[in-house]
PDB file of C-alpha atoms in Angstrom:
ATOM      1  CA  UNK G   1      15.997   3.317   5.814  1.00  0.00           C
ATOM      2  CA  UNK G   2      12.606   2.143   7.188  1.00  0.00           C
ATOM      3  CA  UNK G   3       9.431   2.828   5.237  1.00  0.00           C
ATOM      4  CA  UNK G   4       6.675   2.188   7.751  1.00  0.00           C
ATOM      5  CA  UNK G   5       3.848   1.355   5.873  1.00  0.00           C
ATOM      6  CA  UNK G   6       1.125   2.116   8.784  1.00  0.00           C
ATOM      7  CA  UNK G   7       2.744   5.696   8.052  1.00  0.00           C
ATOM      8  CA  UNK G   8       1.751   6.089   4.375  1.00  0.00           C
ATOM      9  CA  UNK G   9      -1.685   4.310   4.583  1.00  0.00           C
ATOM     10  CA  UNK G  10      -2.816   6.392   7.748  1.00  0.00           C
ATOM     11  CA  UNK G  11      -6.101   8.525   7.534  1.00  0.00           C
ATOM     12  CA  UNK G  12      -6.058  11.583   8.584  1.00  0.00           C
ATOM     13  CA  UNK G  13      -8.071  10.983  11.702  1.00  0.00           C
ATOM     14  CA  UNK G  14      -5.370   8.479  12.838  1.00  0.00           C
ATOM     15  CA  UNK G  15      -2.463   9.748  11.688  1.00  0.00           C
ATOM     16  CA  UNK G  16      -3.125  12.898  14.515  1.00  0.00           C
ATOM     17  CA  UNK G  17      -6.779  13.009  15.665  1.00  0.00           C
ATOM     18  CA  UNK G  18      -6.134  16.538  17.543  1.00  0.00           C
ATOM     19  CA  UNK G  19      -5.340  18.168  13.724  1.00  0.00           C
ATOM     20  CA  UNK G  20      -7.855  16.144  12.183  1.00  0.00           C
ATOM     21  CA  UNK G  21     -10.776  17.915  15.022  1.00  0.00           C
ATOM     22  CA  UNK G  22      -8.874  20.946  14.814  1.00  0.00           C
ATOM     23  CA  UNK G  23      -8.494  21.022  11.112  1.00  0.00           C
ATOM     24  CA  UNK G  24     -12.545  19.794  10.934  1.00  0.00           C
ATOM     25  CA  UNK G  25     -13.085  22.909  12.526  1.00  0.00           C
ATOM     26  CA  UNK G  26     -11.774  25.089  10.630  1.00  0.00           C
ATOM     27  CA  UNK G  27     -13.743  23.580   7.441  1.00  0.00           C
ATOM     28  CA  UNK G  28     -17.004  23.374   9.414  1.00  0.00           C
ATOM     29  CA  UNK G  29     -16.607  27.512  10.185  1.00  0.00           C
ATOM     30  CA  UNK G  30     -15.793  28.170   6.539  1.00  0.00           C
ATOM     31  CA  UNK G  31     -18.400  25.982   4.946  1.00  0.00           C
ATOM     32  CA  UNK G  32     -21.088  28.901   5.735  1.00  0.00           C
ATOM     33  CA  UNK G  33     -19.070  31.098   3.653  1.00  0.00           C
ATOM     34  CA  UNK G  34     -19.127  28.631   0.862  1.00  0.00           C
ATOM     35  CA  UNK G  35     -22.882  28.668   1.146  1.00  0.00           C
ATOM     36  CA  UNK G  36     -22.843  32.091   0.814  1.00  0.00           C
ATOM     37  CA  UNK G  37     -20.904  32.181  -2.431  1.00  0.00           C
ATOM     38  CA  UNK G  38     -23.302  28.947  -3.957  1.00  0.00           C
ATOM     39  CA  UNK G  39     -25.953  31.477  -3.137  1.00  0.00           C
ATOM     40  CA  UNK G  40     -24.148  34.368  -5.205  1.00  0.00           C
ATOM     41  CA  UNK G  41     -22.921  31.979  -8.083  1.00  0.00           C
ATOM     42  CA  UNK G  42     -26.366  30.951  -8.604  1.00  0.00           C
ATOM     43  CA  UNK G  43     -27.955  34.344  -8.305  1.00  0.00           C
ATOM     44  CA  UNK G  44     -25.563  35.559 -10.935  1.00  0.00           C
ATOM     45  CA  UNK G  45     -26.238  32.627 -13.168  1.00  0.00           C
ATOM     46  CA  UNK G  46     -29.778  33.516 -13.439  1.00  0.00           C
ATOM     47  CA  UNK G  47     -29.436  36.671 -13.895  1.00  0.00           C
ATOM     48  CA  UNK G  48     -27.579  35.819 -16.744  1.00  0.00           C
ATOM     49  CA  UNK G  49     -30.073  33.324 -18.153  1.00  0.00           C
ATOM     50  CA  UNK G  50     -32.893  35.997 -17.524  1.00  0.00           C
ATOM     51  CA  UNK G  51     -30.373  39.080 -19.052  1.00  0.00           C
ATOM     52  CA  UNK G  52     -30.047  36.349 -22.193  1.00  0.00           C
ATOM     53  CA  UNK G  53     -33.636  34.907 -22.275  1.00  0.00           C
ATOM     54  CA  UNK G  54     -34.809  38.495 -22.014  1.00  0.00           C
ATOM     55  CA  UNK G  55     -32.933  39.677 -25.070  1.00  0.00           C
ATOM     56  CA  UNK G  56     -34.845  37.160 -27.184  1.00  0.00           C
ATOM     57  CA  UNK G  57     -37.795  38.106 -26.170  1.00  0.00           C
ATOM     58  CA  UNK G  58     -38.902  35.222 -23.767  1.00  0.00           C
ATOM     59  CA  UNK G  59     -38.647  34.366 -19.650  1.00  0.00           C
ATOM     60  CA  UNK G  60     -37.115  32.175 -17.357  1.00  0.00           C
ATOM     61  CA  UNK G  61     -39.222  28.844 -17.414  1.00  0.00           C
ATOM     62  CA  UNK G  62     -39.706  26.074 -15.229  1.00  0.00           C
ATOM     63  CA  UNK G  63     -36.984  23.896 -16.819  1.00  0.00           C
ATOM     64  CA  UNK G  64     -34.456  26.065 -16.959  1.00  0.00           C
ATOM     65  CA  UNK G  65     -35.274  27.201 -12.637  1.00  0.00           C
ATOM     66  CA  UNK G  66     -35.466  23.177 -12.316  1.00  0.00           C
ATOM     67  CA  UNK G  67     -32.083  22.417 -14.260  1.00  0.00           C
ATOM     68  CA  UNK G  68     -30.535  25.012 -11.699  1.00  0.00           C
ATOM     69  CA  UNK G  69     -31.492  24.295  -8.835  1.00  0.00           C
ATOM     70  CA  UNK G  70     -31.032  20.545  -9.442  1.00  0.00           C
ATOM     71  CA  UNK G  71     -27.352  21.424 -10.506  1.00  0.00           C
ATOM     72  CA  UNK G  72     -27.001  23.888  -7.529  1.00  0.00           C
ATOM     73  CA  UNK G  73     -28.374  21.068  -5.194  1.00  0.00           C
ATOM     74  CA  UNK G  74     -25.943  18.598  -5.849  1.00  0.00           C
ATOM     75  CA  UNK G  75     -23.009  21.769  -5.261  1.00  0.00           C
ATOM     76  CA  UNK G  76     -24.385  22.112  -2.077  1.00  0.00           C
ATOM     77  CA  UNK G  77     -24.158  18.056  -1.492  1.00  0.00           C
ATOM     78  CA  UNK G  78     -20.785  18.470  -2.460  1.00  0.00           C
ATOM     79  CA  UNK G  79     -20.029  21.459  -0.619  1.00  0.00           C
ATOM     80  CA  UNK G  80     -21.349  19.885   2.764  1.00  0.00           C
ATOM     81  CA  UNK G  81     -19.625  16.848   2.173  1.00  0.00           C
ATOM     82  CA  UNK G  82     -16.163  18.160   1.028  1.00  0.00           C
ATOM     83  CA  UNK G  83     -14.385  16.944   4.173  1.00  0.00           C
ATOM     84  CA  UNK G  84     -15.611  13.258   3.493  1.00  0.00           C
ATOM     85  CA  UNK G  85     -14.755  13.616  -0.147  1.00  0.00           C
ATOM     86  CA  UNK G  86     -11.152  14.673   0.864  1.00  0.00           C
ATOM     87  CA  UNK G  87     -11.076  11.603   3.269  1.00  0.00           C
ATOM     88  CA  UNK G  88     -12.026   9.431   0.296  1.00  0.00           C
ATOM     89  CA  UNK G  89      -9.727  10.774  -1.707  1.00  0.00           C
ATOM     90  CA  UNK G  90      -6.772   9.719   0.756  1.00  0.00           C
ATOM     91  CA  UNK G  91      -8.287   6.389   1.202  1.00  0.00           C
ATOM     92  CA  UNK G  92      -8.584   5.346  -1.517  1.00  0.00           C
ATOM     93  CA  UNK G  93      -5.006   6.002  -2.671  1.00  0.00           C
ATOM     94  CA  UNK G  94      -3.824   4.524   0.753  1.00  0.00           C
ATOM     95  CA  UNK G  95      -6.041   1.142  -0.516  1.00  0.00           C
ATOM     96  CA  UNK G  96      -3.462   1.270  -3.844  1.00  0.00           C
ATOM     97  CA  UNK G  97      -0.227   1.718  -1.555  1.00  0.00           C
ATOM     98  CA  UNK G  98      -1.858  -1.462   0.583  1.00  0.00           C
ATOM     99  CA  UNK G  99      -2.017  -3.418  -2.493  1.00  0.00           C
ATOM    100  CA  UNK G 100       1.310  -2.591  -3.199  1.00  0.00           C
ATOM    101  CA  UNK G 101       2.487  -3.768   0.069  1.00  0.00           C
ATOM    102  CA  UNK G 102       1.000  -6.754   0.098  1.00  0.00           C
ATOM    103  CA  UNK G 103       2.128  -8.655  -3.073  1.00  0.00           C
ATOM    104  CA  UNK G 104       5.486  -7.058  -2.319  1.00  0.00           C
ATOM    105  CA  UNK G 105       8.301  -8.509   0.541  1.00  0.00           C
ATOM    106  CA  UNK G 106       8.763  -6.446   3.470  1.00  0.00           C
ATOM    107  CA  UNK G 107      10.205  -2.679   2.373  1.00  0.00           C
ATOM    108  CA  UNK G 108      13.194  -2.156   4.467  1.00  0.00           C
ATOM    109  CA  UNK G 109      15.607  -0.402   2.195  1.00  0.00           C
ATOM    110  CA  UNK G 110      19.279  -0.701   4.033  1.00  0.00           C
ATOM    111  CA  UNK G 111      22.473   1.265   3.058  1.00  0.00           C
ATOM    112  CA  UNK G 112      25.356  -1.422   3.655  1.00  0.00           C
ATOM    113  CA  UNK G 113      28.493   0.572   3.740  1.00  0.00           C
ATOM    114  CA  UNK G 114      31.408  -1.888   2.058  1.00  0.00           C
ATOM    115  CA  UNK G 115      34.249  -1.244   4.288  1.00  0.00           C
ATOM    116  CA  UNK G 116      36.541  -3.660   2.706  1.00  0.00           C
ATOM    117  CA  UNK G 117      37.315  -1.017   0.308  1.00  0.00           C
ATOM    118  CA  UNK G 118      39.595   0.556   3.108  1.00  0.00           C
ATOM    119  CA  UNK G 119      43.064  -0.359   3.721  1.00  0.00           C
ATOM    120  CA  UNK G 120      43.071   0.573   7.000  1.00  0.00           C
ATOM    121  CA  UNK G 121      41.492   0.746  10.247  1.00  0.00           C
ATOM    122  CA  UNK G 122      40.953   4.183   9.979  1.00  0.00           C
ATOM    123  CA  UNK G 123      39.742   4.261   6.124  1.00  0.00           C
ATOM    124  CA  UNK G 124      37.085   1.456   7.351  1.00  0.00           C
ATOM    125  CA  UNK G 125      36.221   3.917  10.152  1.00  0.00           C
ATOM    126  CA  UNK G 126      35.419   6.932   7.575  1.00  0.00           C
ATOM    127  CA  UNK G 127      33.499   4.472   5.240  1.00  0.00           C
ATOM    128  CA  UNK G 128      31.388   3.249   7.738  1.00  0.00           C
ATOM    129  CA  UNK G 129      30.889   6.490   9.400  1.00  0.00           C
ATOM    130  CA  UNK G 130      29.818   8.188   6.290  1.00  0.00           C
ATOM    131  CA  UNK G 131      27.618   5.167   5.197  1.00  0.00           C
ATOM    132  CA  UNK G 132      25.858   5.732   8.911  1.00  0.00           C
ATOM    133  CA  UNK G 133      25.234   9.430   7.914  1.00  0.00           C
ATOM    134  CA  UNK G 134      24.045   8.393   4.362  1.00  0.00           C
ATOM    135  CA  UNK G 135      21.442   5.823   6.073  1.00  0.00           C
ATOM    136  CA  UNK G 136      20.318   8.518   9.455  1.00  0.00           C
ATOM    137  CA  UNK G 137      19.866  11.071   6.432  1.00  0.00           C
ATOM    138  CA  UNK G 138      17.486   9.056   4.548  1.00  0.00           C
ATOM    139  CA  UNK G 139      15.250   8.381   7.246  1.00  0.00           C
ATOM    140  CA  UNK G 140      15.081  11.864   8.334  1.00  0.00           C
ATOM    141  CA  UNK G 141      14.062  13.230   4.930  1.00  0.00           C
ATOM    142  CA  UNK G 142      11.743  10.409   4.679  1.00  0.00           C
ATOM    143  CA  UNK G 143      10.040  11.031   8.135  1.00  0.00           C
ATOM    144  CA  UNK G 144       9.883  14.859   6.283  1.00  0.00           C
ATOM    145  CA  UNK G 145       8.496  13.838   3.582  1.00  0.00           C
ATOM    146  CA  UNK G 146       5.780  11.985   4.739  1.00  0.00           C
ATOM    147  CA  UNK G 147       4.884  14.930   7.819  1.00  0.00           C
ATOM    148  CA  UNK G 148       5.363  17.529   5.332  1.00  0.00           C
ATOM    149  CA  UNK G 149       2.396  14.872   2.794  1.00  0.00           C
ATOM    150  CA  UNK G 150      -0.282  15.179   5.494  1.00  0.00           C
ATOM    151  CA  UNK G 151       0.588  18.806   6.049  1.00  0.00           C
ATOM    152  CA  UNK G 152      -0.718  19.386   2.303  1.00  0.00           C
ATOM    153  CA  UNK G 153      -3.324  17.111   2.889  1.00  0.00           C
ATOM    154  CA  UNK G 154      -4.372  18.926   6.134  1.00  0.00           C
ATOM    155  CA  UNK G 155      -4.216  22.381   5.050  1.00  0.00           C
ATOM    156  CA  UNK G 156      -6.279  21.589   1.759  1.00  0.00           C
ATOM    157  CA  UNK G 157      -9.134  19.713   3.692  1.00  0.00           C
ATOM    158  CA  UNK G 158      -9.371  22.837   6.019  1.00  0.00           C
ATOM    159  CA  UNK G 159     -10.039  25.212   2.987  1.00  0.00           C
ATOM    160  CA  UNK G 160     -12.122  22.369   0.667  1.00  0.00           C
ATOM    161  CA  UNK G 161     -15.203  23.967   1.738  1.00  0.00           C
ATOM    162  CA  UNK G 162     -14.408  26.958  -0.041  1.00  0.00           C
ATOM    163  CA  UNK G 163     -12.378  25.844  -3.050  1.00  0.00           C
ATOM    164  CA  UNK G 164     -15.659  22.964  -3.838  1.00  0.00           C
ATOM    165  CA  UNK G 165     -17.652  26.200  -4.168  1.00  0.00           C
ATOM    166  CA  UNK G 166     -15.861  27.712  -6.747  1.00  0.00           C
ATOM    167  CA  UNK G 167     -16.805  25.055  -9.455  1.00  0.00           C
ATOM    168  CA  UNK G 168     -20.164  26.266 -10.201  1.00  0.00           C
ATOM    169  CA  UNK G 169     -18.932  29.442 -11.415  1.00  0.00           C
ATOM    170  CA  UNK G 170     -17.609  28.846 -15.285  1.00  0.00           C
ATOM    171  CA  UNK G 171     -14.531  31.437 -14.981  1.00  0.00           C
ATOM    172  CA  UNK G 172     -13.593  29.962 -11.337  1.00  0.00           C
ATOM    173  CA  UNK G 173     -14.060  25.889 -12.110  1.00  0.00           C
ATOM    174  CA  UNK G 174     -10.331  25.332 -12.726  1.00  0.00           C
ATOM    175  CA  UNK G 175      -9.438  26.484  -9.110  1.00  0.00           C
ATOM    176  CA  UNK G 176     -12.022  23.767  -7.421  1.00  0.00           C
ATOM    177  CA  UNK G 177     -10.340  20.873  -9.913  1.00  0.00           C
ATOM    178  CA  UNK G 178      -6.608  22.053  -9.339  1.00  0.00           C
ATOM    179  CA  UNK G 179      -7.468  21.575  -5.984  1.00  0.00           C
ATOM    180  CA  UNK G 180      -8.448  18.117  -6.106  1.00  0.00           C
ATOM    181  CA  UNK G 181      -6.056  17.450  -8.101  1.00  0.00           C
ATOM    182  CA  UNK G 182      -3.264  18.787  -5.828  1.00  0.00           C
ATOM    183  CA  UNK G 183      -4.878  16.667  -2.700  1.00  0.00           C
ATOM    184  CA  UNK G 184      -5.113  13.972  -5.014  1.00  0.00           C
ATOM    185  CA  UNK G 185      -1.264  14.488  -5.994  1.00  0.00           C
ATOM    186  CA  UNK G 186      -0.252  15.361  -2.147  1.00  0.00           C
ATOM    187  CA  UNK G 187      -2.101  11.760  -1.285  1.00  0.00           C
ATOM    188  CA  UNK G 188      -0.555   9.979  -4.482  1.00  0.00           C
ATOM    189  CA  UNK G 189       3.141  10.802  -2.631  1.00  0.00           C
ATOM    190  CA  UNK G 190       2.423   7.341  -0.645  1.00  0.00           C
ATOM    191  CA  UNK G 191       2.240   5.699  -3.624  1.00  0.00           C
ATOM    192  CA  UNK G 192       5.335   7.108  -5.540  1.00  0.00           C
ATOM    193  CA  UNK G 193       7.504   6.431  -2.317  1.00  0.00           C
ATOM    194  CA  UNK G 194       6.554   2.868  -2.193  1.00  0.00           C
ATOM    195  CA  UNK G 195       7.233   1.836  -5.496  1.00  0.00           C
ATOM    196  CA  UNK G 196      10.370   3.909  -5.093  1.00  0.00           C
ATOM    197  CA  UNK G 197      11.559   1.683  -1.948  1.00  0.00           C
ATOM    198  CA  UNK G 198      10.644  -1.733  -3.585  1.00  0.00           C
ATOM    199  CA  UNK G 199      12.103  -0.648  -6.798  1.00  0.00           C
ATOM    200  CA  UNK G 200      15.437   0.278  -5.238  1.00  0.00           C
ATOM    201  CA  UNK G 201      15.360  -2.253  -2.970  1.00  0.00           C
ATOM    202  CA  UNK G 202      15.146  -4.771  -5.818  1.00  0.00           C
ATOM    203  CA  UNK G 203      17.812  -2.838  -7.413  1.00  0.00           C
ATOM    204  CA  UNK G 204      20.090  -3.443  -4.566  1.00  0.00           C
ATOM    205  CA  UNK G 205      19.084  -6.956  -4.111  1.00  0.00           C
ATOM    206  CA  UNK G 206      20.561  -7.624  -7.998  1.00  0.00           C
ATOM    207  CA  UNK G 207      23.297  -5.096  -7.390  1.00  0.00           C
ATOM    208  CA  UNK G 208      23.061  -3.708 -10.604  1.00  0.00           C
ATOM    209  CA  UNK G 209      24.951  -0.152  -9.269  1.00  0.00           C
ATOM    210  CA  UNK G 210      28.394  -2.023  -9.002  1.00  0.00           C
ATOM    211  CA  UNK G 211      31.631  -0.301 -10.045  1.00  0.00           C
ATOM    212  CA  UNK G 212      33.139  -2.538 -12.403  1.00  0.00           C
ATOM    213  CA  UNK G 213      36.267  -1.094 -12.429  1.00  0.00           C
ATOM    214  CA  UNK G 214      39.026  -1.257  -9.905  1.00  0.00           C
ATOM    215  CA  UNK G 215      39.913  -4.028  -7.756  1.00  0.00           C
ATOM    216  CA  UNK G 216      38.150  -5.399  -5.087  1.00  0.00           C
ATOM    217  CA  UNK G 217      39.395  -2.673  -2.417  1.00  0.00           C
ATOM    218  CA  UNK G 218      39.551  -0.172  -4.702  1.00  0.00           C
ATOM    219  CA  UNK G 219      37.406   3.292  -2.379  1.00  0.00           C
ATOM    220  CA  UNK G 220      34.856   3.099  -5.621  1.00  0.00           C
ATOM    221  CA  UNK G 221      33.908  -0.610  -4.559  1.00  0.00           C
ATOM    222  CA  UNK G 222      33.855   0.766  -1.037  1.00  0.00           C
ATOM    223  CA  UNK G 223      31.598   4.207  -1.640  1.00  0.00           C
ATOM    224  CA  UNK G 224      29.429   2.096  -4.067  1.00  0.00           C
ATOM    225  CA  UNK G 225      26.717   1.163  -1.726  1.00  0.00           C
ATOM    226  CA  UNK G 226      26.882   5.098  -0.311  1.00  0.00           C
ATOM    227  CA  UNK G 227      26.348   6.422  -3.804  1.00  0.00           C
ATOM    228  CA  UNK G 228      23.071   3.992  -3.785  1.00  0.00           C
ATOM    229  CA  UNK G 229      21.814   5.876  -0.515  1.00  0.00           C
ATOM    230  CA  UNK G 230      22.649   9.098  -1.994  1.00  0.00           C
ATOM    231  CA  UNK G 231      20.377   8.802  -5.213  1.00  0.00           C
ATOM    232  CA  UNK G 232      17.869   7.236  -3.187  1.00  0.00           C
ATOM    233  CA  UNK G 233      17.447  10.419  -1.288  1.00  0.00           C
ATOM    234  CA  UNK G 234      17.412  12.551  -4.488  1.00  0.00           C
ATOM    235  CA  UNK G 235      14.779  10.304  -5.806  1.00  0.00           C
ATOM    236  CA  UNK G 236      12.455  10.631  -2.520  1.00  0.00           C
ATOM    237  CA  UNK G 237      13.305  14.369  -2.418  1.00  0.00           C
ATOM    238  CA  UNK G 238      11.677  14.057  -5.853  1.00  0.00           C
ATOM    239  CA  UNK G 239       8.691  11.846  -5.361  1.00  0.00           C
ATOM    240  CA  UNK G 240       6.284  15.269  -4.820  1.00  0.00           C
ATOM    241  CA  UNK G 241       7.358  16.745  -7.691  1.00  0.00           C
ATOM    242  CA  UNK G 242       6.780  13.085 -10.070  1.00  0.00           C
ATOM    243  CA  UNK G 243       3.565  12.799  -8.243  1.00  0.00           C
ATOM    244  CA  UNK G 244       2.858  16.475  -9.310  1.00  0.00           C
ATOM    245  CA  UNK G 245       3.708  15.887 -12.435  1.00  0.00           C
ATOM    246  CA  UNK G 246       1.497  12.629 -13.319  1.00  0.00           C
ATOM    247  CA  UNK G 247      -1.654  13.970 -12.263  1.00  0.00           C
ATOM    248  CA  UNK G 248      -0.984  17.240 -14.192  1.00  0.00           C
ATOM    249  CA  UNK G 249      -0.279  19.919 -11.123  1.00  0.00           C
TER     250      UNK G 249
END
């Protein structure tokens, strides 16, 4: 299994520039509608503060208009900029998996079949075949993993626009920080799967998952290496849902 780092720590720009335009204009033609709802969120905030102002006997004054629109201005910053802020997002978690990286050896996680455990031609065959499958599985599920990663990301920077809007209404907030929370947790995958390779390539290194009983071409000894490549599947198959988890989606 080969975890190509230029993979994980693409932008979204590089990783396909036709989906990043594409997907750019998709945000661009629902940003007006995000407008549009700043407009109405703010409209029915002060009509609130005027409803509750008015019930005390006062008005609106010039701090309160002031503290609004200054609020409201820097939702409409946000709002315009929600495709950069989605890009930063990514980037910044790619400069973590970089880090990683680079204090780390070179992550190329192998699945070494032991055929001695055979005692025949044939029994070698099977290992070895089987051990091949283990090893082409990983790297297609990994190749998944990481298309199906910038799908998320893709999709969510399409619809920011609108979802960055929804914070400045009180009952509404928790969709906008879900949101970033799930790009941030779709872009925090990179991470998760590069620990995961160096970890289990370390683990492999020291050979901790030996079978310690049977003799030396006993079919556990053989299959032991296989049974590594299996849970390192489960454990990528699970990286979305630890990365989830840790930041709370």
């Amino acid at each position: 299994m080969n975890l190509d780092i230029r993979e994980l720590t693409s932008s979204l720009s590089s990783y396909s520039s036709a989906t990043n335009q594409a997907v750019n204009m998709m945000a661009d033609a629902v940003r007006p509608i995000g407008y549009i709802l700043l407009g109405l969120f703010f409209w029915f905030e002060m009509a609130s503060w005027s409803q509750m102002v008015k019930s005390r006997g006062g008005a609106l004054t010039q701090k309160i208009w002031l503290e609004a629109l200054m609020k409201y201005l820097f939702a409409f910053i946000m709002l315009s900029a929600s495709s950069q802020i989605c890009d930063a997002i990514l980037e910044l978690l790619n400069i973590v998996v970089k880090v990683i990286a680079h204090v780390t050896p070179t992550i190329k996680t192998t699945i070494d079949s032991n055929i001695s455990g055979g005692k025949g031609w044939f029994e070698k065959q099977i290992i070895g075949f089987v051990g091949f499958i283990v090893g082409k599985v990983s790297n297609i599920i990994l190749g998944i993993i990481i298309f199906l990663r910038y799908l998320d990301l893709y999709m969510l920077k399409a619809i920011a626009p609108l979802l960055v809007a929804f914070f400045m209404m009180d009952s509404l907030r928790s969709v906008t920080i879900n949101f970033l929370k799930y790009f941030a947790a779709s872009a925090f995958i990179g991470v998760i799967l590069i620990i995961v390779s160096v970890v289990y390539d370390s683990i492999v290194a020291a050979d901790i998952l030996k079978v310690t009983t049977g003799s030396s071409d006993s079919w556990g000894t053989a299959f032991a290496s296989i049974v590594k490549g299996v849970i390192y599947i489960f454990v990528m198959i699970g990286s979305g849902r630890k990365a989830k988890q840790l930041l709370g989606v």
